[in-house]
Protein backbone atom coordinates (compact mmCIF):
# COMPACT_ATOMS: atom_id res chain seq x y z
CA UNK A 1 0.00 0.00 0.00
CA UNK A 2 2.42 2.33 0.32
CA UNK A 3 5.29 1.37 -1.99
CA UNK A 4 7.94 4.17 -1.65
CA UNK A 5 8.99 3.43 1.86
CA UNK A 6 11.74 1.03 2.31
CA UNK A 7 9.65 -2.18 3.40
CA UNK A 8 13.36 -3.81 5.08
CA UNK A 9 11.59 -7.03 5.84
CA UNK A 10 9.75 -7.82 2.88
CA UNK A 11 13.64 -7.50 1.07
CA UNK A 12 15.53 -9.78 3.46
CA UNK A 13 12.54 -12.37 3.09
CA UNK A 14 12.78 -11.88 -1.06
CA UNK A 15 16.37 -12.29 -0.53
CA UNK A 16 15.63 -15.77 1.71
CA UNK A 17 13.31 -17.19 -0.92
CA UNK A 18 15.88 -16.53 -3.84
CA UNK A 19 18.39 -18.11 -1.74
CA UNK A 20 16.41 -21.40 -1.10
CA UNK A 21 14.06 -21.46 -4.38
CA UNK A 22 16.52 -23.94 -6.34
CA UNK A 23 15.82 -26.12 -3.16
CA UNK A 24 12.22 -26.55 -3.88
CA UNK A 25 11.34 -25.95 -7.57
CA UNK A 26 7.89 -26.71 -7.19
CA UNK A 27 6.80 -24.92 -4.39
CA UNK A 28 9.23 -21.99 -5.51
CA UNK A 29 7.72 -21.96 -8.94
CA UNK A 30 5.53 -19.00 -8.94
CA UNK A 31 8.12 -16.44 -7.23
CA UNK A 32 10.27 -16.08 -10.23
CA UNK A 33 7.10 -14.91 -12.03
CA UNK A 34 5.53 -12.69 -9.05
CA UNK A 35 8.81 -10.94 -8.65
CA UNK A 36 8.78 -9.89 -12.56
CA UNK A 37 5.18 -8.98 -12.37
CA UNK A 38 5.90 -6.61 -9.24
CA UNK A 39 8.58 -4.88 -11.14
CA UNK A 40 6.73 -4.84 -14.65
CA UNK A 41 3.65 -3.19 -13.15
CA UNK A 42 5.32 -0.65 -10.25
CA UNK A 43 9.10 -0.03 -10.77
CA UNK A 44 8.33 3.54 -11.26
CA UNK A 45 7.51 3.90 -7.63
CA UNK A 46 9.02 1.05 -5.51
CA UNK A 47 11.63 2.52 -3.20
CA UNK A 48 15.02 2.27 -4.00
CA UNK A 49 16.37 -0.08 -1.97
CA UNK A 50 13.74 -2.37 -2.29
CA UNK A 51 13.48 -2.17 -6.08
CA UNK A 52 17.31 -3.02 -5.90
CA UNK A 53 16.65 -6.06 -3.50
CA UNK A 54 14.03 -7.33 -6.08
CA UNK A 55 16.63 -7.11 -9.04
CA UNK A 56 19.31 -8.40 -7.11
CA UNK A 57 17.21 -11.68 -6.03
CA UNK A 58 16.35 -12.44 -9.98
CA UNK A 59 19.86 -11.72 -10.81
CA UNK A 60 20.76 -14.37 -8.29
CA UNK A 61 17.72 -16.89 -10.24
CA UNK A 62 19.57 -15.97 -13.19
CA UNK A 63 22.78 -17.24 -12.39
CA UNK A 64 21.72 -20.73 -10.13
CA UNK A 65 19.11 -21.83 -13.77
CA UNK A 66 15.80 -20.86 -11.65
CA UNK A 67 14.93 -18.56 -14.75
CA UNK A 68 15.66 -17.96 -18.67
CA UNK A 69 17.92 -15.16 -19.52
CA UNK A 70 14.77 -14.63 -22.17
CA UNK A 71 12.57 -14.21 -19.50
CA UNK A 72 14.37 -11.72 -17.69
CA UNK A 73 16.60 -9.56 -20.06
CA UNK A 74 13.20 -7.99 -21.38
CA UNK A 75 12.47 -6.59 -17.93
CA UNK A 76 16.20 -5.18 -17.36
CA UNK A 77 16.73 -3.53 -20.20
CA UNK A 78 13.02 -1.64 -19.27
CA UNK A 79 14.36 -0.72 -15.81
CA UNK A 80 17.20 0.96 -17.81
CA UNK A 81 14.44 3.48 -17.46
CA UNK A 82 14.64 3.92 -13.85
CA UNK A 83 16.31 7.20 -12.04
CA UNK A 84 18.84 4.98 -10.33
CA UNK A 85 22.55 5.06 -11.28
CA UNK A 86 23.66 2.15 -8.97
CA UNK A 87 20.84 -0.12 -10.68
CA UNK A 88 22.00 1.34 -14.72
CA UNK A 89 25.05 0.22 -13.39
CA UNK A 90 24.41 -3.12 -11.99
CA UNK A 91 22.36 -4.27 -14.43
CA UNK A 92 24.65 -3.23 -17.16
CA UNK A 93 27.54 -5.30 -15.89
CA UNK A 94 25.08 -8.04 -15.26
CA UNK A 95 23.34 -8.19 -19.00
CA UNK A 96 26.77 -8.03 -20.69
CA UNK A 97 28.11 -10.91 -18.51
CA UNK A 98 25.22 -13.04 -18.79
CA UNK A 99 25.36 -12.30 -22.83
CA UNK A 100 28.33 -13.86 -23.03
CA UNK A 101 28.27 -16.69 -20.86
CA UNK A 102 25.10 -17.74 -23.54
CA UNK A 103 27.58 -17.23 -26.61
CA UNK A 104 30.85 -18.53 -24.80
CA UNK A 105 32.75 -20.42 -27.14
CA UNK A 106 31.64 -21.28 -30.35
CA UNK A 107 28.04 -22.10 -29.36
CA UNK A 108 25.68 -19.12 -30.13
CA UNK A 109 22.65 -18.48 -28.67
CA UNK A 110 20.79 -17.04 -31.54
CA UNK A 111 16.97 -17.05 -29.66
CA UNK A 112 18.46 -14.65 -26.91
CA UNK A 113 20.93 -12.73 -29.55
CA UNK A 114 18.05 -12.33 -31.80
CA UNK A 115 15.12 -10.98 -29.36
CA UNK A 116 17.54 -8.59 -27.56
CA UNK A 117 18.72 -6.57 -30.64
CA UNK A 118 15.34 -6.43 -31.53
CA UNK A 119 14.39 -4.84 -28.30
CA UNK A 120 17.59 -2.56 -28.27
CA UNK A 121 16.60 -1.45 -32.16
CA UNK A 122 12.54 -0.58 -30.73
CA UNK A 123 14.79 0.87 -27.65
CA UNK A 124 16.42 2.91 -29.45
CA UNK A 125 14.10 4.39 -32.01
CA UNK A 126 11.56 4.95 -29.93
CA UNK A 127 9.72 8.13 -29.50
CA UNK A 128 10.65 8.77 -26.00
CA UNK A 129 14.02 8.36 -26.88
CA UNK A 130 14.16 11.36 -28.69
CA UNK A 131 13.56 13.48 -25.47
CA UNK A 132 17.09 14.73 -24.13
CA UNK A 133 15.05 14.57 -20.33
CA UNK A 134 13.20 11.58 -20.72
CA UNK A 135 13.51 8.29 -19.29
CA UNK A 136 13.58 6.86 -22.82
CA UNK A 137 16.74 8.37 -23.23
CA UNK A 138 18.50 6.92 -20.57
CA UNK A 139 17.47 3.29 -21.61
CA UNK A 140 18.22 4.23 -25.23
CA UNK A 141 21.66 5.70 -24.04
CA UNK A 142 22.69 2.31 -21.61
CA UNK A 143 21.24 -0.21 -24.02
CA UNK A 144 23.63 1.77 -27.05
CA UNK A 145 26.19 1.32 -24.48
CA UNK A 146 25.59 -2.92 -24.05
CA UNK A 147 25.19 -3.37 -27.99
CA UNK A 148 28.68 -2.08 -28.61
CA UNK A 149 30.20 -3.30 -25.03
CA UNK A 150 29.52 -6.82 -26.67
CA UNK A 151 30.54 -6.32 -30.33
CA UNK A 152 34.45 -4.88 -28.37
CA UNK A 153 34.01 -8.68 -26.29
CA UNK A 154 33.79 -10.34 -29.51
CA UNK A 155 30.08 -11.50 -28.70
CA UNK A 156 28.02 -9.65 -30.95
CA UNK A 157 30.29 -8.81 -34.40
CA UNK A 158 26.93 -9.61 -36.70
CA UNK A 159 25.33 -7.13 -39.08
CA UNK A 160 21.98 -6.92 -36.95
CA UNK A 161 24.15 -5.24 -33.70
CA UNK A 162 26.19 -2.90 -35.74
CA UNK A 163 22.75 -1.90 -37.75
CA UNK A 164 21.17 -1.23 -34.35
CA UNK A 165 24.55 1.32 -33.57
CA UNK A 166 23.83 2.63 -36.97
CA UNK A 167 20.44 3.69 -35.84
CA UNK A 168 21.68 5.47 -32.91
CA UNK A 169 23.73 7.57 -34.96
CA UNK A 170 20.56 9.95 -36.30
CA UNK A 171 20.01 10.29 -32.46
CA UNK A 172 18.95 13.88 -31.59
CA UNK A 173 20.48 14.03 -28.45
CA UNK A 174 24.11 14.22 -28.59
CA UNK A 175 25.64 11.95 -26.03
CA UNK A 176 23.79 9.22 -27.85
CA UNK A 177 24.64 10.39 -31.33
CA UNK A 178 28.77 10.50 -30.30
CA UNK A 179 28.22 7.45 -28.20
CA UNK A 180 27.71 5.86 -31.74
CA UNK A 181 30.09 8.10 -34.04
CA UNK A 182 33.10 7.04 -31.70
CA UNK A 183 32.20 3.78 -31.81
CA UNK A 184 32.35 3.57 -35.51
CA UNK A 185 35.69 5.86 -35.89
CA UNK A 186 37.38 3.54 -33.47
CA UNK A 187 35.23 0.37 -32.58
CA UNK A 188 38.04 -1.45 -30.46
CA UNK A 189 38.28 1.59 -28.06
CA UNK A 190 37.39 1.07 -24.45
CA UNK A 191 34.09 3.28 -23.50
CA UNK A 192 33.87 5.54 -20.43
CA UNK A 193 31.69 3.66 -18.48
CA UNK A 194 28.86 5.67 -16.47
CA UNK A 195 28.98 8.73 -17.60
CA UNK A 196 25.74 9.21 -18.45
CA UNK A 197 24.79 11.83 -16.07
CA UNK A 198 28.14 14.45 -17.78
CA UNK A 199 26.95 16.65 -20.15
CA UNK A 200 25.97 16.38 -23.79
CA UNK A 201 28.75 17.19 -25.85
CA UNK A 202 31.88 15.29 -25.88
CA UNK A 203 34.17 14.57 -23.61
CA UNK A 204 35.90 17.24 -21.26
CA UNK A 205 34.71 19.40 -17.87
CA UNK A 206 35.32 22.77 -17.45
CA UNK A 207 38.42 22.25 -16.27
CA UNK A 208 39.92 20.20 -18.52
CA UNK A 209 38.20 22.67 -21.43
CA UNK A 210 40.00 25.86 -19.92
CA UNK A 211 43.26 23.85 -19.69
CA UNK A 212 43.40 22.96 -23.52
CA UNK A 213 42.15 26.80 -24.43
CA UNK A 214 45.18 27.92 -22.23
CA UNK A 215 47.59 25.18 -24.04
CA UNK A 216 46.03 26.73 -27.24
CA UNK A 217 46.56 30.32 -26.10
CA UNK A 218 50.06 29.37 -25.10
CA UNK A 219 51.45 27.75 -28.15
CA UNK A 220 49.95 30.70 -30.29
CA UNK A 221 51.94 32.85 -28.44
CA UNK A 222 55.32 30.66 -28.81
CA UNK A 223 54.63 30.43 -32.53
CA UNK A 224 53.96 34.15 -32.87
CA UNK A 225 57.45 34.76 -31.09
CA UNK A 226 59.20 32.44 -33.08
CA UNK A 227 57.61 34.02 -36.70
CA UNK A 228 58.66 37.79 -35.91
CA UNK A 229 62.18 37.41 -33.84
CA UNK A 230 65.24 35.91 -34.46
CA UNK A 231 66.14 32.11 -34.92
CA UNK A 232 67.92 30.33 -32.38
CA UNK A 233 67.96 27.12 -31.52
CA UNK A 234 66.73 28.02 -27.83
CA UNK A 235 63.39 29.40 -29.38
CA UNK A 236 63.81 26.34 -32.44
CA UNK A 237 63.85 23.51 -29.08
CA UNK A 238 60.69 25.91 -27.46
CA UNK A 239 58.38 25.54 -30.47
CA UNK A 240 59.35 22.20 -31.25
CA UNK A 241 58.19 20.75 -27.47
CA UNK A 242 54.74 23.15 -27.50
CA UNK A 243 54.06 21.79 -30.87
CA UNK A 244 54.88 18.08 -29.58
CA UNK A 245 52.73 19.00 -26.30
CA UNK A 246 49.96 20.23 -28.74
CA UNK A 247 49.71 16.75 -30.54
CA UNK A 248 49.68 15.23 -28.06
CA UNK A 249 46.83 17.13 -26.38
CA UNK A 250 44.74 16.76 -29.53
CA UNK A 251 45.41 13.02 -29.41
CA UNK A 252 43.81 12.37 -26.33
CA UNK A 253 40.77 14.84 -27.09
CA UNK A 254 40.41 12.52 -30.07
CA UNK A 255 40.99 9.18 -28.50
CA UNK A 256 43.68 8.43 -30.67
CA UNK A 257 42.55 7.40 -33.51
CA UNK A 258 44.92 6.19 -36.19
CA UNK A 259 43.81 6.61 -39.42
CA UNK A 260 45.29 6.04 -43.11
CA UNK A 261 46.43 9.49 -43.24
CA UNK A 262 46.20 10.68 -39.52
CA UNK A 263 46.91 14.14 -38.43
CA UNK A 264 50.77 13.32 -38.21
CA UNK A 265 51.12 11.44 -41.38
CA UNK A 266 49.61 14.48 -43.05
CA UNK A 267 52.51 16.79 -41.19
CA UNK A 268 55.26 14.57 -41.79
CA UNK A 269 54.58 13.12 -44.75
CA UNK A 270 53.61 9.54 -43.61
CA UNK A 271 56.91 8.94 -41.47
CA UNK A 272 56.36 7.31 -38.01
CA UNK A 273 59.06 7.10 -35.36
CA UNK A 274 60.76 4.09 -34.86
CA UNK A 275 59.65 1.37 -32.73
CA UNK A 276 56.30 3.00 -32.91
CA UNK A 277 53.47 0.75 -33.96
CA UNK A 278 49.99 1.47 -33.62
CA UNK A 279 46.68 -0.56 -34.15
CA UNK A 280 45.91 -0.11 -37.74
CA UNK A 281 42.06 0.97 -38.50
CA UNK A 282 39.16 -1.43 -38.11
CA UNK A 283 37.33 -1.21 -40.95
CA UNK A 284 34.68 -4.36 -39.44
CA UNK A 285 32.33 -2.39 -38.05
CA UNK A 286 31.82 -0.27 -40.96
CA UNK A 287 31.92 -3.15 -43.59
CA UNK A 288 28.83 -4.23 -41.94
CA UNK A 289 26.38 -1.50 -42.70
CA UNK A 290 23.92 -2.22 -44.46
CA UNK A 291 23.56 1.22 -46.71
CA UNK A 292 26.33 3.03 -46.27
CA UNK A 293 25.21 5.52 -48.78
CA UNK A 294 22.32 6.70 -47.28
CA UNK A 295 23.97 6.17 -43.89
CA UNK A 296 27.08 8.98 -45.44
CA UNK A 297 23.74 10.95 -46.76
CA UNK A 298 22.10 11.24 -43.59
CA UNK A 299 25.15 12.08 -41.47
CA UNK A 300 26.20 15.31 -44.00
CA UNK A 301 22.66 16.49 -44.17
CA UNK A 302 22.65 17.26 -40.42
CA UNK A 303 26.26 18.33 -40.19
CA UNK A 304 25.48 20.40 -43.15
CA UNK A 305 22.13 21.96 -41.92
CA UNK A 306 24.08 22.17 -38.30
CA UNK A 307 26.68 24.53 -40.38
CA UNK A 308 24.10 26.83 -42.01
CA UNK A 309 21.60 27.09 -39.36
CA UNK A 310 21.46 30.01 -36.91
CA UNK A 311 20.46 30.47 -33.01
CA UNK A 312 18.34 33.55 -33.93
CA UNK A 313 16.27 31.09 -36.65
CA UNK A 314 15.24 28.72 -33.49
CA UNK A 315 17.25 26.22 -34.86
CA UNK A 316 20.10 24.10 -32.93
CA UNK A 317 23.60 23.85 -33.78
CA UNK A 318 26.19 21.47 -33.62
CA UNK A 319 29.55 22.31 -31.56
CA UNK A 320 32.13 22.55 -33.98
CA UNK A 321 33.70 19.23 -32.23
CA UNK A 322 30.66 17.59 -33.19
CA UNK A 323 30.43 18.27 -36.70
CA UNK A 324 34.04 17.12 -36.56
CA UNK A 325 33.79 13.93 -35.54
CA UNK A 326 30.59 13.34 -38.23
CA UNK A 327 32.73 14.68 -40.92
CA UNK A 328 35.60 12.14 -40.01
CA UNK A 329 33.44 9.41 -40.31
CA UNK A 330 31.67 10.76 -43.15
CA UNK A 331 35.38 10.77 -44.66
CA UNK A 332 35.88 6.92 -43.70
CA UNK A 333 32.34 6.07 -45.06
CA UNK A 334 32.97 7.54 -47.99
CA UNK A 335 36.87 5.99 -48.66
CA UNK A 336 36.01 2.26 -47.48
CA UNK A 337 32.70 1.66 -49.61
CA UNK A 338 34.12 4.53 -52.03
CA UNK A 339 30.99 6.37 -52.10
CA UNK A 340 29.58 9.27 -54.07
CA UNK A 341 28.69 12.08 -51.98
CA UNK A 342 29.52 15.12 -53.89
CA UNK A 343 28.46 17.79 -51.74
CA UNK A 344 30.95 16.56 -49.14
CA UNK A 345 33.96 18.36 -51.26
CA UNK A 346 32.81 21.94 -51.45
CA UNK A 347 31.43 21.92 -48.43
CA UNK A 348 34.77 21.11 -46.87
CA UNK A 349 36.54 23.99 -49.27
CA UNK A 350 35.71 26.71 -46.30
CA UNK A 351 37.91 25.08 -43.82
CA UNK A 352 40.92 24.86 -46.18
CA UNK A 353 42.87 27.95 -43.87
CA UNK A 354 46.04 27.63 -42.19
CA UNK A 355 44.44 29.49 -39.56
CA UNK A 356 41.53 27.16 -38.96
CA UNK A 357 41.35 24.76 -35.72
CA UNK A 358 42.22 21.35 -35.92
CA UNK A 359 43.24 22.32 -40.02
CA UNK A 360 45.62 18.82 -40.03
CA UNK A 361 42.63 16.52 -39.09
CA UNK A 362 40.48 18.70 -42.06
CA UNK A 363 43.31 18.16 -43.84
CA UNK A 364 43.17 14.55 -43.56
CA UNK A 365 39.79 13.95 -43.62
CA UNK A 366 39.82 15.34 -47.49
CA UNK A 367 42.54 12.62 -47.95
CA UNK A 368 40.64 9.91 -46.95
CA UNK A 369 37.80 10.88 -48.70
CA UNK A 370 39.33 10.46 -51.99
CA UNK A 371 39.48 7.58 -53.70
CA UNK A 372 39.48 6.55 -57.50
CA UNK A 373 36.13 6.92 -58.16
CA UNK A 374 35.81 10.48 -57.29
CA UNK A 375 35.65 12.80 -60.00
CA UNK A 376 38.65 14.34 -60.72
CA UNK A 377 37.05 18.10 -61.62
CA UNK A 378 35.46 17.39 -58.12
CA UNK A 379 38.70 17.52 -56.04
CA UNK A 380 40.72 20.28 -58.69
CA UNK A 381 39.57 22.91 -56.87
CA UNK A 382 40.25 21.70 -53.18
CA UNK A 383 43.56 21.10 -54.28
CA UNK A 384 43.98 24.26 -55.77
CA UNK A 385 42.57 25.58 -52.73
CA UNK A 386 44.85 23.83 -50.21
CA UNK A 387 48.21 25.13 -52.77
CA UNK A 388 46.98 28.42 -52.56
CA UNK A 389 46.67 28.26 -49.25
CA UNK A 390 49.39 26.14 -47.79
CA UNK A 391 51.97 25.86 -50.44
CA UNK A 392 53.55 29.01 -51.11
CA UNK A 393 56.53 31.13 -49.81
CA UNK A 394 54.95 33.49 -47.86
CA UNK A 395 53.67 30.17 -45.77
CA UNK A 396 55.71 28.97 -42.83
CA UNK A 397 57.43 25.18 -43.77
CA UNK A 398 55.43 23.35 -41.21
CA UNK A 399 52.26 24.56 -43.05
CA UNK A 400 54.15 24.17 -46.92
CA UNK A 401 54.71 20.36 -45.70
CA UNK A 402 51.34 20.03 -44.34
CA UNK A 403 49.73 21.39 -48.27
CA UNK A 404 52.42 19.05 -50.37
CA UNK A 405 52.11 16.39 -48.44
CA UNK A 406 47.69 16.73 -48.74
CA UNK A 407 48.27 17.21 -52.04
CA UNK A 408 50.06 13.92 -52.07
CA UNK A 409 47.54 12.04 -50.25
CA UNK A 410 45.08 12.71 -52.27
CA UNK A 411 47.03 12.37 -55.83
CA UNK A 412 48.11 8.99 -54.93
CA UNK A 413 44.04 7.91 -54.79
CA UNK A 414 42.88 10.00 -57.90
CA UNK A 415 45.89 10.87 -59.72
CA UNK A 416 43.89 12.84 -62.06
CA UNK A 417 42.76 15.47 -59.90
CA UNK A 418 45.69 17.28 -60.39
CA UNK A 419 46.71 19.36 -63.29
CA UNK A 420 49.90 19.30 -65.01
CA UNK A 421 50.88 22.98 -64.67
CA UNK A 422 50.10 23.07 -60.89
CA UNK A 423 52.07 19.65 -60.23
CA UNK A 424 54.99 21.23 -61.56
CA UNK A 425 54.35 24.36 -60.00
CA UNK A 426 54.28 22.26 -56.31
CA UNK A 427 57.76 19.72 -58.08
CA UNK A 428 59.75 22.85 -58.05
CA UNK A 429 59.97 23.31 -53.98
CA UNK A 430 62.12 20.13 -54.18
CA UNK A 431 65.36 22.87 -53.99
CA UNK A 432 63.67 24.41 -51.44
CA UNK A 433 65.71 24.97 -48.28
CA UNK A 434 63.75 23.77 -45.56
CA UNK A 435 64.26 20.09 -45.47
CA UNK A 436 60.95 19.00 -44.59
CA UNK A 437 59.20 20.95 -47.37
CA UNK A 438 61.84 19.36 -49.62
CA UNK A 439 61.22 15.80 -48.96
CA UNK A 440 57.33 16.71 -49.64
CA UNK A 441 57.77 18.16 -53.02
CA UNK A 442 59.92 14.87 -53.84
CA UNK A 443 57.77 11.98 -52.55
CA UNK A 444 54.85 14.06 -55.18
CA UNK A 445 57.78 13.65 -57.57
CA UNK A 446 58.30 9.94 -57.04
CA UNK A 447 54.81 9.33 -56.67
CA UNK A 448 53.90 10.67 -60.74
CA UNK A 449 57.12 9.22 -61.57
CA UNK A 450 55.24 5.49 -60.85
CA UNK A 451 51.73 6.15 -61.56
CA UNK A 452 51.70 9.31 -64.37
CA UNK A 453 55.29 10.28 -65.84
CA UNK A 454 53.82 12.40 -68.83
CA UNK A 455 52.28 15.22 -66.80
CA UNK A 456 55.78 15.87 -65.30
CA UNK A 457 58.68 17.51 -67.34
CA UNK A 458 60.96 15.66 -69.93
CA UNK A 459 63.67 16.77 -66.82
CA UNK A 460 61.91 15.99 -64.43
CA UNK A 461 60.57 12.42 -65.10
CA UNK A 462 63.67 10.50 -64.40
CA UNK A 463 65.31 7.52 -66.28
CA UNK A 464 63.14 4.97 -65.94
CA UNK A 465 60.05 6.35 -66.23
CA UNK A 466 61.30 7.69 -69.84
CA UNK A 467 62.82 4.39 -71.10
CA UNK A 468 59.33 3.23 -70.22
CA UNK A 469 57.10 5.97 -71.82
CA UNK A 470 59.47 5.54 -75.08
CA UNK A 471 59.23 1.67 -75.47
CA UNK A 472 55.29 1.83 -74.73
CA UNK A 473 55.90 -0.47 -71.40
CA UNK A 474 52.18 -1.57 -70.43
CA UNK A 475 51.02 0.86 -67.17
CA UNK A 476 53.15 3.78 -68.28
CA UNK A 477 50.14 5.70 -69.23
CA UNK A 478 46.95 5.69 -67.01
CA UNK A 479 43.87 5.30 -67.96
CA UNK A 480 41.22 8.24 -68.23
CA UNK A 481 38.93 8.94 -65.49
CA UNK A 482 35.63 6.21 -66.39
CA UNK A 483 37.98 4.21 -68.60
């Protein structure tokens, strides 16, 4: 009658009869059932502790046989809806366990594998779940959470689970939409567990926040110094530690994510230091969707209309972090099922500025979305863009490394996209005297050497590649673009 007080003895005696119920099955058969039916009908406004006893007793069913997982994961993944942290919490660990005790091994339990991604795709696309406040929101957020806990176990690595992530991705709220983007930029990455009470946009608290917008502040300032007075190497070993210290700081914002053309690669022209060998990119997860078109469609619509859309119009908009992480795996959609999404390119042409934040990862975003089937007059002018921009002498050489070595990436997926006069135009900072921006302008060398000697000059081609375009060698001239 009054179910919000604590009721202490009706919990130890629930506790009891879960104890002892494997000891008499047939007298003990109805409690399993009762206990469900109590929480089914009044979890909303059993007390706390009580509700907790109750969940902990058919846990305990669960793991003696008294009860089917099938019977019981239904209810837990509902009281995903209750206001309770300790419970989200207990019944996560306790789902994801039990989940893979039923697929241990090379036995699969496809009944319980089957109904439960079911549930968590209705979970997750539900109408409640698109409230920020609502209770559907939590359960969509901790059942996101399980789904890709299990596919990082090795449990769930099927279409249906990834699909159900996919879903998650056109969330409104954003802690459930970069829940899912994360997960598909770098699927093997450990998730922050229980943070689902922070606050909607990714990752850092005020503190942290000030901290990198001092770090920023600071290395602006060292990098101003270094442009107007003179070179030493006291002032060369200064900017080269807040520029290592500034990498590094971006790394962790971004979890580290290695890409084929990461942030560094871009920089330094692909080089890694030695003895350092990191995970290459799983590409699992995202061979699994099941349209990644529409999927690359849907995802640059809303970091599109997030980009245009203004606070005085009503409309909400996207942090610029946010639209950062869509557009990198917008990028990786588009370069693993080599996709068409034309709008992608120009729409990326207004962050080609040196001065723009985060301009490496842009930078190699645009990389990875290239790939032989885009349309060469497509990418011309965001390569023109990024030599205008980045390669020329009034540039400093990090940045003139940072445009060859773009240009680079890109050329060696579409070679056609650039023109012969600018390629030549970019070969001729091989003399130039910073070494860095030297070794860029030759690797673009080398690189049309192999794949197109005949837009370079007679000089310029080397040996080889002119014995081969004279004896008509089979591979010494590309194909056309559609050939």
């Amino acid at each position: 009658l009054k179910p919000d007080e604590e009721a202490k003895e009706f919990g130890e005696i629930i506790n009891f009869l879960s104890q002892v119920a494997r000891c008499y099955p047939q007298k003990s058969a109805r409690f399993p059932g009762q206990l469900i039916d109590l929480l089914q009908k009044h979890y909303p406004v059993l007390n706390a502790e009580l509700r907790k006893s109750i969940v902990q007793a058919l846990i305990l069913l669960r793991n003696r046989g008294v009860i089917s997982n099938v019977t019981v994961m239904p209810l837990f993944f509902t009281l995903f809806r209750c206001r309770d942290k300790k419970l989200r919490s207990m019944l996560y660990s306790h789902i994801v366990n039990d989940v893979k005790v039923a697929n241990k091994g090379k036995h699969r339990d496809h009944k319980l594998n089957k109904s439960l991604q079911s549930f968590m795709y209705t979970m997750v696309t539900a109408a409640d779940a698109q409230d920020k406040h609502g209770e559907g929101a939590m359960a969509a957020k901790k059942s996101l959470d399980v789904c890709i806990e299990l596919y990082r176990k090795n449990v769930w690595t099927d279409a249906k689970a990834v699909n159900v992530i996919v879903q998650a991705c056109f969330s409104p709220i954003n802690k459930i939409m970069l829940t899912a983007v994360q997960f598909f930029l770098n699927p093997l990455k450990k998730s922050n567990e229980g943070d689902e009470d922070d606050e909607d946009e990714p990752s850092t608290n005020g503190e942290s926040a000030g901290q990198t917008k001092k770090n920023r502040v600071n290395f602006m300032m060292i990098q101003h110094q270094s442009n107007i007075n003179r070179k030493t190497k006291y002032r060369t070993r200064v900017l080269d530690k807040a520029t290592r210290i500034r990498k590094r700081e971006q790394a962790k914002r971004d979890g580290q994510l290695p890409d084929e053309e990461d942030e560094d690669g871009i920089v330094s022209g692909g080089k890694k230091k030695k003895g350092s060998s990191g995970p290459a990119v799983n590409f699992d997860a995202l061979s699994l969707v099941h349209d990644p078109q529409s999927f690359a469609e849907k995802l640059f619509a809303r970091v599109h209309r997030s980009a245009t859309a203004t606070k005085r119009g009503g409309s909400t908009t996207d942090r610029f972090e946010v639209r950062l992480l869509l557009l990198k795996l917008i990028s990786r959609l588009i370069g693993h099922h080599q996709l068409q999404v034309l709008a992608f390119y120009p729409f990326l042409q207004r962050y080609l500025q040196p001065h723009q934040v985060d301009v490496t990862q842009i930078l190699a975003l645009l990389a990875n979305a290239s790939h032989a089937f885009t349309p060469p007059d497509v990418l011309q002018p965001l390569i023109r863009a990024v030599a205008d921009n980045f390669v020329s002498d009034h540039c400093a050489p990090e940045v003139m490394c940072a445009g060859l070595n773009t240009v680079r990436a890109i050329a060696a997926r579409q070679p056609l996209a650039v023109d012969p006069d600018l390629l030549n135009d970019l070969v001729m900072y091989r003399k130039h005297k910073d070494k860095g921006v030297m070794m860029a302008a030759r690797s673009l060398l080398v690189l049309y050497r192999q794949i197109n000697p005949e837009m370079l000059h007679r000089r310029d081609r080397g040996r080889e590649a002119t014995m081969g375009l004279i004896s008509g060698a089979p591979g010494s001239t590309p194909l056309g673009f559609g050939e």
